[in-house]
Amino acid sequence: MIDVCNIQVMKPLLQEHGFHFSKAKGQNFLIAPWVPQSIATDAGVDETAGVLEIGPGIGPLTQQLCLRAKKVCAVELDKRLEPILRQTVGEFDNLEIIWDDVLNQNIPDLVAEKFPGLRPMACANLPYYITSPILTALLEADCFDSVTVMVQKEVAQRIAAEPGTEDYSAFTVFCQYYAEPELLFDVPAHCFLPQPKVTSAVISLRVRKERNWDVLDEKVFFRLVRASFAMRRKKLANGLAAGFPELGKAGAAEVIEAAGFDANVRGETLSIPEFARIANRIVEYVRG
Ligand code: SAM
């Protein structure tokens, strides 16, 4: 197996194929072998797993996934990588590569088609320019056991944040609604070529099998979350009145009180069950 993380191997390989990194495609390739090995082992990839990888690049993580999983399906946007991947991962007969933008894929259909009878997982060193849309698509697909990804460290901290902290955001609530996050390890910039400007981190999201949030209407719930964080320094009543014009100021105050909160409560301190309580009171108020 070609040691793609070895810079003495990687540079001539890229040169041979006239490959130049694309910043626009978020191409920072791993040059530290412990990183893809740790991602694959910490994610718990084994012979029962069907793994969706996003952005294989020249294949360092792909190799580690193929060594452990029953099947790997990798989606890569950049067709220039095809001859390189043929050399680095061509030997694996449990690998299929789809040449497309991952955001064009119907992920539940893809998982059902490629991984019948297997435990579906997603693993990736994500292209950072589309971290949020990819994670949103993976979690909303609602078909994975777990999603283990490398992202910017600050994004990982935001995903795992607790209510009332600086990092707690609408994206935190979205991710934790679907999954339980666990920060695995940091990855310094010198582990990549070219080096990114930020530190990275690997985070595992164990998808909740049952979501006992007692939410009457998910659309209202997520609208409430967005409205709360749109004015995060202000009282929740202001954000609610702005995000739900149908409530008006009086209605906003009424639902907050009916859910058992003080009129001065701030949205950024609320947990998911607390958001759910208010969202359900909004649904009841609007229904009349
Ligand atoms: N997995 C490799 C590694 O760890 O060295 C490469 C990771 S690099 C950060 C991100 C990869 O995602 C690149 O190969 C890039 O071409 C690919 N990519 C970027 N945008 C994509 C998209 N919309 N769909 C699929 N792949 C994409």
Coordinates of C-alpha atoms and ligand atoms in Angstrom, one line a residue:
M1 CA 0.0 0.0 0.0
I2 CA 1.4 3.4 -1.0
D3 CA 2.2 5.5 2.1
V4 CA 0.3 8.6 0.9
C5 CA 0.9 10.5 4.1
N6 CA 4.7 10.4 3.6
I7 CA 5.7 13.7 2.1
Q8 CA 8.6 12.1 0.2
V9 CA 6.0 9.9 -1.5
M10 CA 3.2 12.4 -1.8
K11 CA 5.1 15.2 -3.5
P12 CA 6.5 13.2 -6.4
L13 CA 3.1 11.5 -6.8
L14 CA 1.3 14.9 -7.1
Q15 CA 4.1 16.2 -9.4
E16 CA 3.9 13.1 -11.7
H17 CA 0.2 13.9 -12.3
G18 CA 0.7 17.7 -12.5
F19 CA -1.7 18.2 -9.6
H20 CA -2.0 21.6 -7.9
F21 CA -4.0 22.1 -4.7
S22 CA -7.3 24.0 -5.1
K23 CA -8.0 26.4 -2.2
A24 CA -11.5 26.8 -3.5
K25 CA -12.2 23.1 -3.0
G26 CA -10.8 23.1 0.5
Q27 CA -7.8 20.9 -0.4
N28 CA -5.5 20.4 2.6
F29 CA -4.2 16.9 2.5
L30 CA -3.1 14.9 5.5
I31 CA 0.7 14.2 5.9
A32 CA 0.6 12.7 9.4
P33 CA -0.2 8.9 9.2
W34 CA -1.5 8.8 12.8
V35 CA -4.4 11.1 12.0
P36 CA -6.3 8.9 9.4
Q37 CA -5.5 5.8 11.5
S38 CA -6.9 7.4 14.6
I39 CA -10.1 8.7 12.8
A40 CA -10.8 5.2 11.5
T41 CA -10.2 3.4 14.8
D42 CA -11.8 6.0 17.0
A43 CA -14.9 6.0 14.8
G44 CA -15.2 2.2 15.5
V45 CA -15.1 1.2 11.8
D46 CA -15.1 -2.6 11.5
E47 CA -16.3 -5.4 9.1
T48 CA -19.9 -4.7 9.9
A49 CA -19.7 -1.1 8.7
G50 CA -20.5 0.6 5.4
V51 CA -18.7 3.9 5.4
L52 CA -19.5 7.0 3.4
E53 CA -16.4 9.1 3.0
I54 CA -16.6 12.7 1.7
G55 CA -13.6 14.1 -0.2
P56 CA -11.0 11.2 -0.3
G57 CA -8.3 13.5 -1.8
I58 CA -5.4 11.2 -2.6
G59 CA -6.7 8.6 -0.2
P60 CA -5.0 8.5 3.3
L61 CA -8.3 8.1 5.2
T62 CA -9.8 6.0 2.4
Q63 CA -7.0 3.4 2.8
Q64 CA -7.6 3.2 6.6
L65 CA -11.4 2.8 6.1
C66 CA -11.0 0.2 3.4
L67 CA -8.6 -1.9 5.6
R68 CA -11.4 -2.0 8.3
A69 CA -14.8 -1.7 6.7
K70 CA -16.9 -4.1 4.7
K71 CA -17.6 -1.4 2.1
V72 CA -16.5 2.2 1.5
C73 CA -18.2 4.6 -0.8
A74 CA -16.2 7.8 -1.3
V75 CA -17.7 11.0 -2.9
E76 CA -15.1 13.3 -4.5
L77 CA -15.7 16.5 -6.5
D78 CA -12.3 16.8 -8.1
K79 CA -11.9 14.5 -11.1
R80 CA -8.2 15.4 -11.4
L81 CA -7.6 13.1 -8.5
E82 CA -8.9 10.0 -10.4
P83 CA -5.5 8.7 -11.7
I84 CA -3.8 9.4 -8.4
L85 CA -6.5 7.5 -6.4
R86 CA -6.2 4.6 -8.9
Q87 CA -2.6 4.3 -7.8
T88 CA -3.2 4.8 -4.0
V89 CA -6.5 2.9 -3.4
G90 CA -7.0 1.0 -6.7
E91 CA -6.1 -2.3 -4.9
F92 CA -9.2 -2.2 -2.7
D93 CA -12.2 -4.1 -4.1
N94 CA -14.5 -2.9 -1.2
L95 CA -14.2 0.7 -2.5
E96 CA -16.5 2.6 -4.8
I97 CA -15.8 6.2 -5.8
I98 CA -18.6 8.6 -6.9
W99 CA -17.3 11.6 -8.8
D100 CA -19.7 14.3 -7.8
D101 CA -20.5 17.2 -5.4
V102 CA -21.6 15.5 -2.2
L103 CA -24.3 18.1 -1.9
N104 CA -25.9 16.8 -5.1
Q105 CA -26.3 13.3 -3.6
N106 CA -29.5 12.0 -2.1
I107 CA -27.8 10.6 0.9
P108 CA -30.5 8.3 2.3
D109 CA -31.0 6.7 -1.1
L110 CA -27.2 6.3 -1.6
V111 CA -26.8 4.7 1.8
A112 CA -29.7 2.3 1.2
E113 CA -28.3 1.3 -2.2
K114 CA -24.6 0.9 -1.3
F115 CA -24.8 -0.4 2.3
P116 CA -27.7 -3.0 2.5
G117 CA -27.4 -5.0 5.7
L118 CA -24.4 -3.0 6.9
R119 CA -24.0 -0.4 9.8
P120 CA -23.9 2.9 7.9
M121 CA -21.3 5.4 9.1
A122 CA -19.9 8.7 7.7
C123 CA -16.2 9.6 8.1
A124 CA -14.3 12.5 6.6
N125 CA -11.7 15.1 6.7
L126 CA -14.2 17.7 5.5
P127 CA -13.6 20.5 3.0
Y128 CA -14.0 23.4 5.5
Y129 CA -15.7 25.8 3.1
I130 CA -18.9 23.6 3.3
T131 CA -18.7 22.1 6.7
S132 CA -22.2 23.2 7.8
P133 CA -24.1 22.2 4.7
I134 CA -22.4 18.8 4.7
L135 CA -23.0 18.1 8.4
T136 CA -26.6 19.3 8.0
A137 CA -27.1 16.9 5.1
L138 CA -25.5 14.0 6.9
L139 CA -27.6 14.5 10.1
E140 CA -30.9 15.2 8.3
A141 CA -30.3 12.1 6.2
D142 CA -31.0 10.3 9.5
C143 CA -29.5 7.0 8.3
F144 CA -26.1 6.9 10.0
D145 CA -25.0 5.2 13.2
S146 CA -22.3 7.8 13.6
V147 CA -20.7 10.7 11.8
T148 CA -17.0 11.2 12.6
V149 CA -15.4 14.2 10.9
M150 CA -12.4 16.5 11.0
V151 CA -13.5 20.2 11.1
Q152 CA -12.0 23.5 12.3
K153 CA -11.5 23.3 16.0
E154 CA -13.8 26.2 16.7
V155 CA -16.6 24.5 14.8
A156 CA -16.0 21.3 16.8
Q157 CA -16.2 23.3 20.0
R158 CA -19.4 25.0 18.8
I159 CA -21.0 21.6 18.0
A160 CA -20.2 20.2 21.5
A161 CA -21.0 23.4 23.4
E162 CA -23.2 23.6 26.5
P163 CA -26.1 26.0 27.0
G164 CA -25.1 29.5 28.3
T165 CA -21.6 29.4 26.9
E166 CA -20.1 31.6 24.2
D167 CA -19.8 28.7 21.7
Y168 CA -23.5 27.7 22.1
S169 CA -25.3 28.5 18.9
A170 CA -28.2 27.5 16.7
F171 CA -25.9 25.0 14.9
T172 CA -25.1 23.4 18.3
V173 CA -28.8 22.8 19.0
F174 CA -29.3 21.5 15.5
C175 CA -26.4 19.0 15.8
Q176 CA -27.3 17.9 19.4
Y177 CA -30.9 17.5 18.4
Y178 CA -29.8 14.7 16.1
A179 CA -26.7 13.4 17.8
E180 CA -24.5 13.2 20.8
P181 CA -21.2 14.9 20.2
E182 CA -17.8 13.8 21.5
L183 CA -14.6 15.8 20.9
L184 CA -11.9 13.2 20.0
F185 CA -8.6 15.0 19.4
D186 CA -7.0 18.1 18.0
V187 CA -5.0 18.1 14.8
P188 CA -2.3 20.8 14.4
A189 CA -1.9 22.7 11.2
H190 CA 1.5 21.1 10.5
C191 CA -0.3 17.7 9.9
F192 CA -1.5 19.0 6.5
L193 CA -0.1 20.1 3.1
P194 CA -0.7 22.9 2.5
Q195 CA -1.1 24.0 6.1
P196 CA -4.4 25.5 7.0
K197 CA -4.5 28.8 9.0
V198 CA -6.5 27.1 11.8
T199 CA -6.2 24.2 14.2
S200 CA -8.4 21.3 13.4
A201 CA -10.2 18.8 15.5
V202 CA -11.9 15.4 15.1
I203 CA -15.4 15.1 16.5
S204 CA -17.7 12.1 16.7
L205 CA -21.5 12.5 16.5
R206 CA -23.3 9.4 17.7
V207 CA -26.7 9.7 16.1
R208 CA -29.6 9.4 18.6
K209 CA -31.6 6.3 17.8
E210 CA -34.6 7.8 19.5
R211 CA -35.1 11.5 19.8
N212 CA -37.4 11.8 22.9
W213 CA -37.5 15.6 22.7
D214 CA -41.3 15.8 22.8
V215 CA -41.4 18.3 19.9
L216 CA -44.8 18.8 18.4
D217 CA -43.6 20.5 15.2
E218 CA -39.9 20.4 14.2
K219 CA -40.3 23.4 11.8
V220 CA -41.5 25.6 14.7
F221 CA -38.8 24.2 17.0
F222 CA -35.9 25.1 14.6
R223 CA -37.6 28.5 13.7
L224 CA -37.6 29.2 17.5
V225 CA -33.9 28.2 17.8
R226 CA -32.9 30.5 14.9
A227 CA -35.0 33.4 16.2
S228 CA -33.4 33.0 19.7
F229 CA -29.8 33.1 18.4
A230 CA -30.5 35.9 15.9
M231 CA -30.7 38.3 18.8
R232 CA -28.6 36.3 21.3
R233 CA -27.7 39.3 23.5
K234 CA -31.3 40.3 23.9
K235 CA -34.2 38.9 25.9
L236 CA -35.9 35.9 24.3
A237 CA -39.1 37.8 24.1
N238 CA -37.6 40.2 21.6
G239 CA -36.2 37.5 19.4
L240 CA -39.5 35.6 19.5
A241 CA -41.6 38.6 18.5
A242 CA -39.2 39.3 15.6
G243 CA -39.0 35.7 14.5
F244 CA -42.7 34.9 14.9
P245 CA -44.7 38.1 13.8
E246 CA -47.9 36.1 14.2
L247 CA -47.3 36.1 18.0
G248 CA -46.7 39.8 18.5
K249 CA -45.1 41.1 21.6
A250 CA -47.9 40.0 23.9
G251 CA -48.1 36.5 22.4
A252 CA -44.3 36.1 22.8
A253 CA -44.5 37.1 26.5
E254 CA -47.4 34.7 27.0
V255 CA -45.8 31.6 25.5
I256 CA -42.6 32.2 27.5
E257 CA -44.6 32.4 30.7
A258 CA -46.8 29.5 29.8
A259 CA -43.6 27.4 29.3
G260 CA -42.6 28.3 32.8
F261 CA -39.8 30.8 32.2
D262 CA -39.1 34.3 33.5
A263 CA -40.0 37.1 31.1
N264 CA -36.3 38.1 31.1
V265 CA -34.9 34.7 30.0
R266 CA -32.3 34.7 27.3
G267 CA -32.5 32.1 24.5
E268 CA -28.8 31.3 24.6
T269 CA -29.2 29.7 28.0
L270 CA -31.9 27.2 27.0
S271 CA -31.4 23.5 26.6
I272 CA -33.0 21.4 23.9
P273 CA -35.9 20.2 26.2
E274 CA -36.5 23.9 27.2
F275 CA -36.6 25.1 23.6
A276 CA -39.0 22.2 23.0
R277 CA -41.3 23.4 25.8
I278 CA -41.5 26.9 24.4
A279 CA -41.9 25.7 20.8
N280 CA -44.9 23.5 21.8
R281 CA -46.5 26.5 23.6
I282 CA -46.1 28.5 20.3
V283 CA -47.8 25.7 18.3
E284 CA -50.7 25.7 20.8
Y285 CA -50.9 29.5 20.8
V286 CA -51.0 29.7 17.0
R287 CA -53.6 26.9 16.8
G288 CA -55.7 29.0 19.2
Ligands
SAM1 N1 -9.4 13.1 2.7 C1 -8.2 13.8 2.2 C2 -7.2 14.0 3.3 O1 -7.5 13.8 4.5 O2 -6.0 14.2 3.0 C3 -8.6 15.2 1.6 C4 -9.3 16.1 2.5 S1 -9.5 17.7 1.9 C5 -9.6 18.6 3.4 C6 -11.2 17.8 1.3 C7 -11.5 17.0 0.1 O3 -12.9 17.2 -0.3 C8 -10.7 17.3 -1.2 O4 -10.2 16.2 -1.8 C9 -11.7 18.1 -2.1 O5 -11.4 17.9 -3.5 C10 -13.0 17.4 -1.7 N2 -14.2 18.2 -1.9 C11 -14.3 19.5 -1.8 N3 -15.6 19.9 -2.0 C12 -16.3 18.8 -2.2 C13 -17.7 18.5 -2.5 N4 -18.6 19.5 -2.6 N5 -18.1 17.2 -2.6 C14 -17.2 16.2 -2.5 N6 -15.9 16.4 -2.3 C15 -15.4 17.6 -2.1

